[in-house]
């Protein structure tokens, strides 16, 4: 039967990995199987735009198997658990899949029920999340009905997928309410467990400055303990309160359930604690993780999965050939941050280097940490790039997995 590579998860990371492997290695060399529990591939960056009527929900969803190249086996099945000692994945209906290499790419799941009161009274009426499609659609209808009051955007705790998306929501809300002619009747508040608008000082200063400029109040070091939907209050673990008329909450995230049921696979949050540079699970050389499923100090964002993929596919080949792994993944992430009014700014960073001003990918290119229309166009172009270049496993010319140092201005806050 030959060498069998099993990829759990047919989302961004799993699809890119499967397609890269199939483009790199012949079917006679490796058999590739992708498993997912549903067949809907959602373009997650588009969820941000749904509440504001800027994206149509049905345009964001495509068939998972149709994104995979010919020669990749796809199984639509529940994943029960992984037996690491037996190198076997147990699927629903008693099906077992043996593997020579396992790639965990099942992402992160939302855990709104873990926060007291979040899914209680008011959920889906004045308390929403835009981090899944039903929530984003519900929020769209709520915004259409909204005629004034206090809108609070809250990040419950970290880690979360796409850490800049809640900030983008605040910026777009400012634009949206101005366009509706009711901005003077709306108070916008951004609430975060961090001590600033972002994790790193230079970007935190720039993004915090933008919030201030747009009249968005910033509440820091607020870890969400309880949502009182009926009373319209967010309550932190240290008993501080933020009142709201409409709450947009990014709920707790964790790994998927089967990881927790698989002895030795996940950490206490259900993420897979792989080596930060090789993406290999220590003590289990045949197991790798990529994307949001990986317990890494990198952002949980699609660009990270893309940059990881280059190193991962290389390392799977090296592992199977009995060679030393390539420890070159540097935590590279870049994100367009939509700021409203047809502008966006771009951030580019890795484990060692925080987001800095300058240009990307070199000294001539898109401006970094600075609002521009060009960056907004880049954000819009990304959707085409996602479906037609990144998911099929193609490299983007001039943009490699390692973060480019050229074009960055090192500044001190």
Coordinates of C-alpha atoms in Angstrom, one line a residue:
X1 CA 0.0 0.0 0.0
X2 CA 3.0 2.3 0.4
X3 CA 3.5 5.1 3.0
X4 CA 0.3 6.5 4.3
X5 CA 0.0 10.2 5.4
X6 CA -3.2 10.9 7.3
X7 CA -4.3 14.6 7.7
X8 CA -7.0 15.3 10.3
X9 CA -8.9 18.4 9.2
X10 CA -9.9 19.7 5.8
X11 CA -9.8 23.4 6.7
X12 CA -7.2 26.0 5.6
X13 CA -4.1 24.2 7.1
X14 CA -5.2 20.6 6.3
X15 CA -6.2 21.4 2.7
X16 CA -3.0 23.4 2.0
X17 CA -0.8 20.6 3.5
X18 CA -2.5 17.8 1.5
X19 CA -2.3 19.8 -1.8
X20 CA 1.3 20.8 -1.2
X21 CA 2.2 17.1 -0.4
X22 CA 0.4 15.9 -3.6
X23 CA 2.2 18.5 -5.7
X24 CA 5.6 17.5 -4.2
X25 CA 5.3 13.7 -4.1
X26 CA 3.9 11.2 -6.6
X27 CA 1.0 8.9 -5.7
X28 CA 3.3 6.0 -6.0
X29 CA 5.4 7.4 -3.2
X30 CA 2.8 8.4 -0.6
X31 CA -0.9 7.8 -0.1
X32 CA -2.7 10.8 1.4
X33 CA -6.0 10.7 3.3
X34 CA -7.8 13.8 4.6
X35 CA -10.5 13.4 7.2
X36 CA -13.1 16.0 8.3
X37 CA -16.4 15.8 10.1
X38 CA -18.3 18.1 7.7
X39 CA -18.0 19.0 4.0
X40 CA -18.3 22.8 4.3
X41 CA -15.0 24.7 3.9
X42 CA -15.7 28.2 5.2
X43 CA -13.5 31.2 4.2
X44 CA -13.1 32.5 7.7
X45 CA -11.6 35.9 6.9
X46 CA -14.9 36.7 5.3
X47 CA -16.9 36.3 8.5
X48 CA -15.8 39.7 9.7
X49 CA -17.6 41.3 6.7
X50 CA -20.9 39.5 7.0
X51 CA -22.3 41.6 9.9
X52 CA -21.8 44.8 7.9
X53 CA -23.4 43.4 4.7
X54 CA -20.0 43.5 2.9
X55 CA -20.0 39.7 2.3
X56 CA -22.7 37.2 1.3
X57 CA -22.7 34.1 3.6
X58 CA -23.2 31.7 0.7
X59 CA -20.2 33.0 -1.1
X60 CA -17.9 32.0 1.8
X61 CA -18.7 28.3 1.8
X62 CA -17.4 25.7 -0.6
X63 CA -17.1 21.9 -0.7
X64 CA -14.1 20.5 1.2
X65 CA -13.4 17.6 -1.1
X66 CA -13.6 19.9 -4.2
X67 CA -10.6 21.9 -2.8
X68 CA -8.4 18.8 -2.8
X69 CA -6.2 17.7 -5.8
X70 CA -6.9 14.5 -7.6
X71 CA -5.1 11.6 -5.9
X72 CA -6.1 12.6 -2.4
X73 CA -8.5 10.4 -0.5
X74 CA -11.2 12.3 1.4
X75 CA -13.2 10.8 4.3
X76 CA -16.3 12.6 5.8
X77 CA -16.3 11.1 9.3
X78 CA -16.3 11.9 13.0
X79 CA -12.9 11.5 14.6
X80 CA -13.2 9.5 17.8
X81 CA -9.6 9.5 19.0
X82 CA -6.0 8.8 18.0
X83 CA -4.0 5.9 19.4
X84 CA -0.4 7.1 19.2
X85 CA 1.1 3.8 20.2
X86 CA -0.8 1.8 17.5
X87 CA -0.4 4.7 15.0
X88 CA -4.2 4.4 14.3
X89 CA -7.0 7.0 14.0
X90 CA -10.4 5.7 15.2
X91 CA -13.3 7.2 13.2
X92 CA -17.0 7.0 13.7
X93 CA -18.7 3.7 12.8
X94 CA -15.7 1.6 14.0
X95 CA -13.5 2.6 11.1
X96 CA -9.7 2.6 11.7
X97 CA -7.1 4.3 9.7
X98 CA -3.4 3.3 10.2
X99 CA -0.8 5.9 9.4
X100 CA 2.9 6.3 8.9
X101 CA 2.7 10.1 9.3
X102 CA -0.1 11.9 11.1
X103 CA -0.8 15.7 10.6
X104 CA -3.2 17.3 13.0
X105 CA -4.9 20.2 11.3
X106 CA -8.3 20.3 12.9
X107 CA -8.1 23.9 14.0
X108 CA -9.6 25.5 17.1
X109 CA -13.2 25.3 18.3
X110 CA -15.3 28.0 19.9
X111 CA -16.3 27.3 23.5
X112 CA -19.0 29.9 24.3
X113 CA -20.6 27.6 26.9
X114 CA -17.4 27.7 29.0
X115 CA -18.2 31.4 30.0
X116 CA -20.9 31.8 32.5
X117 CA -24.1 33.3 31.0
X118 CA -22.6 33.8 27.5
X119 CA -25.1 31.4 25.8
X120 CA -27.9 32.2 28.3
X121 CA -30.5 35.0 28.1
X122 CA -29.8 37.5 25.3
X123 CA -27.6 35.0 23.3
X124 CA -28.5 35.5 19.6
X125 CA -30.6 38.6 20.6
X126 CA -28.2 41.2 22.0
X127 CA -25.1 39.0 22.6
X128 CA -23.4 37.6 19.5
X129 CA -20.1 36.3 18.0
X130 CA -19.1 36.8 14.4
X131 CA -16.5 33.9 14.7
X132 CA -18.9 31.4 13.1
X133 CA -21.3 31.8 10.1
X134 CA -24.6 31.6 12.1
X135 CA -23.3 34.1 14.6
X136 CA -22.1 36.5 11.9
X137 CA -25.5 36.3 10.1
X138 CA -27.4 36.9 13.3
X139 CA -25.2 39.9 14.1
X140 CA -25.9 41.3 10.6
X141 CA -29.7 41.3 11.4
X142 CA -29.0 42.8 14.9
X143 CA -27.0 45.7 13.4
X144 CA -29.7 46.4 10.8
X145 CA -32.1 46.8 13.7
X146 CA -29.8 48.8 16.0
X147 CA -30.6 52.5 16.3
X148 CA -28.2 53.6 19.1
X149 CA -26.7 52.6 22.4
X150 CA -23.5 51.0 23.7
X151 CA -21.8 48.4 21.5
X152 CA -19.1 46.4 23.3
X153 CA -16.6 44.3 21.5
X154 CA -15.0 41.8 23.9
X155 CA -12.2 39.2 23.6
X156 CA -13.0 36.7 26.4
X157 CA -9.5 35.3 26.7
X158 CA -6.5 34.2 24.6
X159 CA -5.6 32.4 22.4
X160 CA -8.1 33.2 19.6
X161 CA -8.2 32.8 15.9
X162 CA -7.1 35.9 14.0
X163 CA -6.2 38.1 16.9
X164 CA -6.7 41.3 14.9
X165 CA -10.3 40.5 13.8
X166 CA -12.0 42.0 16.9
X167 CA -10.1 45.2 16.4
X168 CA -11.2 45.2 12.7
X169 CA -14.7 44.8 13.9
X170 CA -14.4 47.9 16.1
X171 CA -13.0 49.9 13.2
X172 CA -15.6 48.7 10.8
X173 CA -18.4 49.4 13.3
X174 CA -17.3 53.0 13.5
X175 CA -17.4 53.2 9.7
X176 CA -20.8 51.4 9.5
X177 CA -22.6 53.6 12.0
X178 CA -21.2 56.7 10.3
X179 CA -22.5 55.4 7.0
X180 CA -25.9 54.8 8.7
X181 CA -25.9 58.3 10.1
X182 CA -26.2 57.3 13.7
X183 CA -22.5 57.3 14.9
X184 CA -23.3 60.1 17.3
X185 CA -25.9 57.9 19.0
X186 CA -23.5 54.9 19.4
X187 CA -20.8 54.4 22.1
X188 CA -18.2 51.9 21.0
X189 CA -16.0 50.1 23.5
X190 CA -13.2 47.6 22.9
X191 CA -12.5 45.2 25.8
X192 CA -9.4 43.0 25.9
X193 CA -7.6 40.8 28.4
X194 CA -4.3 42.4 27.2
X195 CA -2.7 45.5 28.7
X196 CA -3.1 47.3 25.3
X197 CA -4.8 47.1 21.9
X198 CA -2.4 44.4 20.8
X199 CA 0.3 42.0 22.2
X200 CA 3.3 43.9 21.0
X201 CA 4.2 47.5 22.0
X202 CA 4.7 49.2 18.6
X203 CA 1.6 47.7 17.0
X204 CA -0.4 48.3 20.3
X205 CA 0.5 52.0 20.2
X206 CA -0.5 52.3 16.5
X207 CA -3.7 50.3 16.9
X208 CA -4.6 52.0 20.2
X209 CA -4.1 55.3 18.6
X210 CA -6.5 54.4 15.8
X211 CA -9.1 53.3 18.4
X212 CA -8.8 56.7 20.1
X213 CA -8.9 58.6 16.8
X214 CA -12.2 56.8 15.9
X215 CA -13.7 57.4 19.3
X216 CA -13.6 53.8 20.5
X217 CA -13.1 53.5 24.3
X218 CA -10.4 50.9 25.2
X219 CA -10.8 48.7 28.4
X220 CA -7.7 46.6 29.1
X221 CA -6.8 43.7 31.4
X222 CA -10.4 42.6 31.4
X223 CA -10.8 38.8 31.4
X224 CA -14.4 37.8 30.9
X225 CA -15.9 35.9 33.8
X226 CA -19.6 36.3 33.2
X227 CA -22.2 37.7 30.7
X228 CA -25.4 39.0 32.2
X229 CA -27.5 39.1 29.0
X230 CA -30.7 40.2 30.8
X231 CA -29.0 43.0 32.7
X232 CA -26.7 44.0 29.8
X233 CA -23.4 43.6 31.6
X234 CA -20.0 42.0 31.0
X235 CA -18.3 41.1 34.3
X236 CA -14.6 40.4 34.6
X237 CA -13.0 37.9 37.0
X238 CA -12.0 40.8 39.2
X239 CA -15.6 42.0 39.4
X240 CA -15.3 45.0 37.0
X241 CA -18.4 45.6 34.9
X242 CA -18.9 46.9 31.4
X243 CA -22.5 47.7 30.4
X244 CA -23.8 47.0 26.9
X245 CA -26.9 47.3 24.7
X246 CA -25.2 45.0 22.1
X247 CA -22.3 42.7 22.9
X248 CA -20.0 41.2 20.3
X249 CA -18.0 38.5 22.1
X250 CA -15.1 36.5 20.8
X251 CA -15.5 33.4 23.0
X252 CA -12.9 31.1 24.6
X253 CA -11.1 28.8 22.1
X254 CA -9.8 25.3 22.7
X255 CA -8.6 22.4 20.6
X256 CA -11.1 19.9 19.2
X257 CA -12.6 17.2 21.4
X258 CA -10.9 14.1 19.9
X259 CA -7.5 15.6 20.8
X260 CA -8.5 15.7 24.5
X261 CA -9.6 12.0 24.2
X262 CA -6.3 11.0 22.6
X263 CA -3.7 10.2 25.3
X264 CA -0.4 12.1 24.8
X265 CA -1.6 14.2 21.9
X266 CA -2.8 17.5 23.4
X267 CA -2.0 20.0 26.1
X268 CA -4.5 21.2 28.7
X269 CA -6.2 23.4 26.2
X270 CA -6.5 20.6 23.6
X271 CA -3.9 22.0 21.3
X272 CA -1.0 19.8 20.1
X273 CA 2.3 21.0 21.7
X274 CA 4.7 20.6 18.7
X275 CA 8.2 22.0 18.4
X276 CA 8.0 25.7 17.5
X277 CA 10.4 25.4 14.6
X278 CA 9.9 21.9 13.1
X279 CA 6.2 21.4 13.9
X280 CA 6.9 17.8 15.1
X281 CA 5.4 16.4 18.3
X282 CA 8.3 15.7 20.8
X283 CA 8.6 12.0 21.5
X284 CA 6.4 11.1 18.5
X285 CA 8.5 11.9 15.4
X286 CA 5.7 10.7 13.0
X287 CA 3.2 13.2 14.4
X288 CA 3.0 16.9 13.3
X289 CA 0.5 19.7 13.8
X290 CA -0.2 22.8 11.7
X291 CA -2.4 25.8 11.8
X292 CA -4.7 26.6 14.7
X293 CA -4.5 23.1 16.1
X294 CA -0.8 23.6 16.9
X295 CA 0.1 24.8 20.4
X296 CA 2.6 27.4 19.3
X297 CA 3.5 30.9 20.5
X298 CA 2.4 32.1 17.0
X299 CA -0.8 33.8 15.9
X300 CA -3.7 31.5 15.0
X301 CA -4.2 32.9 11.5
X302 CA -4.4 31.6 8.0
X303 CA -1.1 33.2 6.9
X304 CA 0.7 31.3 9.7
X305 CA -0.7 28.0 8.4
X306 CA 0.5 29.0 4.9
X307 CA 4.1 29.8 6.1
X308 CA 4.1 26.7 8.3
X309 CA 3.1 24.5 5.4
X310 CA 6.3 25.1 3.5
X311 CA 8.4 23.9 6.4
X312 CA 6.0 21.1 7.3
X313 CA 5.9 19.4 3.9
X314 CA 9.7 19.6 3.7
X315 CA 9.9 18.0 7.2
X316 CA 7.5 15.2 6.4
X317 CA 9.8 14.3 3.4
X318 CA 12.9 14.5 5.6
X319 CA 11.4 12.4 8.3
X320 CA 10.3 9.7 5.9
X321 CA 13.8 9.7 4.3
X322 CA 15.4 9.4 7.8
X323 CA 17.0 12.8 7.6
X324 CA 17.3 15.6 10.2
X325 CA 14.4 18.0 10.3
X326 CA 14.5 21.6 9.1
X327 CA 14.0 23.8 12.1
X328 CA 13.4 26.9 10.1
X329 CA 9.8 28.0 10.9
X330 CA 10.1 31.4 12.6
X331 CA 6.6 32.1 13.6
X332 CA 6.0 34.3 10.5
X333 CA 2.6 35.9 10.4
X334 CA 1.1 38.8 8.4
X335 CA -2.4 40.2 8.4
X336 CA -4.3 43.0 6.8
X337 CA -6.1 45.0 9.4
X338 CA -9.3 46.5 7.9
X339 CA -9.8 50.0 9.4
X340 CA -12.9 51.2 7.5
X341 CA -13.4 53.9 4.9
X342 CA -11.7 51.7 2.2
X343 CA -8.4 51.6 4.1
X344 CA -6.4 48.9 5.9
X345 CA -3.0 48.5 7.5
X346 CA -0.7 45.6 7.2
X347 CA 1.3 43.9 10.0
X348 CA 4.2 41.4 9.4
X349 CA 6.0 39.7 12.3
X350 CA 7.5 36.5 13.7
X351 CA 8.5 34.9 17.1
X352 CA 11.4 37.4 17.5
X353 CA 10.3 40.5 15.6
X354 CA 7.2 42.5 16.5
X355 CA 5.1 44.3 13.9
X356 CA 7.2 47.3 12.7
X357 CA 6.6 50.2 10.3
X358 CA 8.2 50.1 6.9
X359 CA 7.2 48.2 3.8
X360 CA 6.4 44.5 2.8
X361 CA 7.8 42.4 1.3
X362 CA 10.9 44.6 0.8
X363 CA 11.8 48.3 1.0
X364 CA 9.4 48.9 -2.0
X365 CA 6.0 47.4 -1.3
X366 CA 2.9 47.7 0.7
X367 CA 3.2 50.1 3.7
X368 CA 3.4 48.4 7.2
X369 CA 1.5 49.7 10.3
X370 CA 0.1 52.5 8.2
X371 CA -3.4 52.9 6.8
X372 CA -3.6 52.9 3.1
X373 CA -6.1 52.2 0.3
X374 CA -3.5 49.8 -1.3
X375 CA -3.7 47.6 1.8
X376 CA -7.5 47.6 1.6
X377 CA -7.2 46.4 -2.0
X378 CA -4.7 43.7 -0.8
X379 CA -7.3 42.5 1.8
X380 CA -10.0 42.2 -0.8
X381 CA -7.6 40.5 -3.3
X382 CA -6.7 37.9 -0.6
X383 CA -10.0 36.0 -1.0
X384 CA -9.1 35.2 -4.7
X385 CA -5.6 34.3 -3.7
X386 CA -6.9 32.1 -0.9
X387 CA -9.1 29.9 -3.2
X388 CA -6.9 29.9 -6.2
X389 CA -3.3 30.0 -4.9
X390 CA -2.9 29.2 -1.2
X391 CA -5.4 26.4 -0.8
X392 CA -4.2 24.6 -3.9
X393 CA -0.7 24.6 -2.3
X394 CA 1.0 27.0 -4.6
X395 CA 3.8 29.3 -3.5
X396 CA 3.2 33.1 -3.7
X397 CA 6.1 34.6 -5.8
X398 CA 8.4 36.7 -3.7
X399 CA 6.9 35.7 -0.3
X400 CA 8.6 32.7 1.5
X401 CA 7.9 31.2 4.8
X402 CA 10.7 33.2 6.6
X403 CA 9.8 36.7 7.6
X404 CA 11.6 39.3 5.4
X405 CA 13.8 41.7 7.4
X406 CA 14.2 44.1 4.4
X407 CA 12.0 47.2 4.5
X408 CA 11.4 47.2 8.3
X409 CA 12.2 50.2 10.4
X410 CA 13.2 49.2 14.0
X411 CA 11.7 51.7 16.3
X412 CA 11.5 52.1 20.1
X413 CA 8.3 52.9 21.9

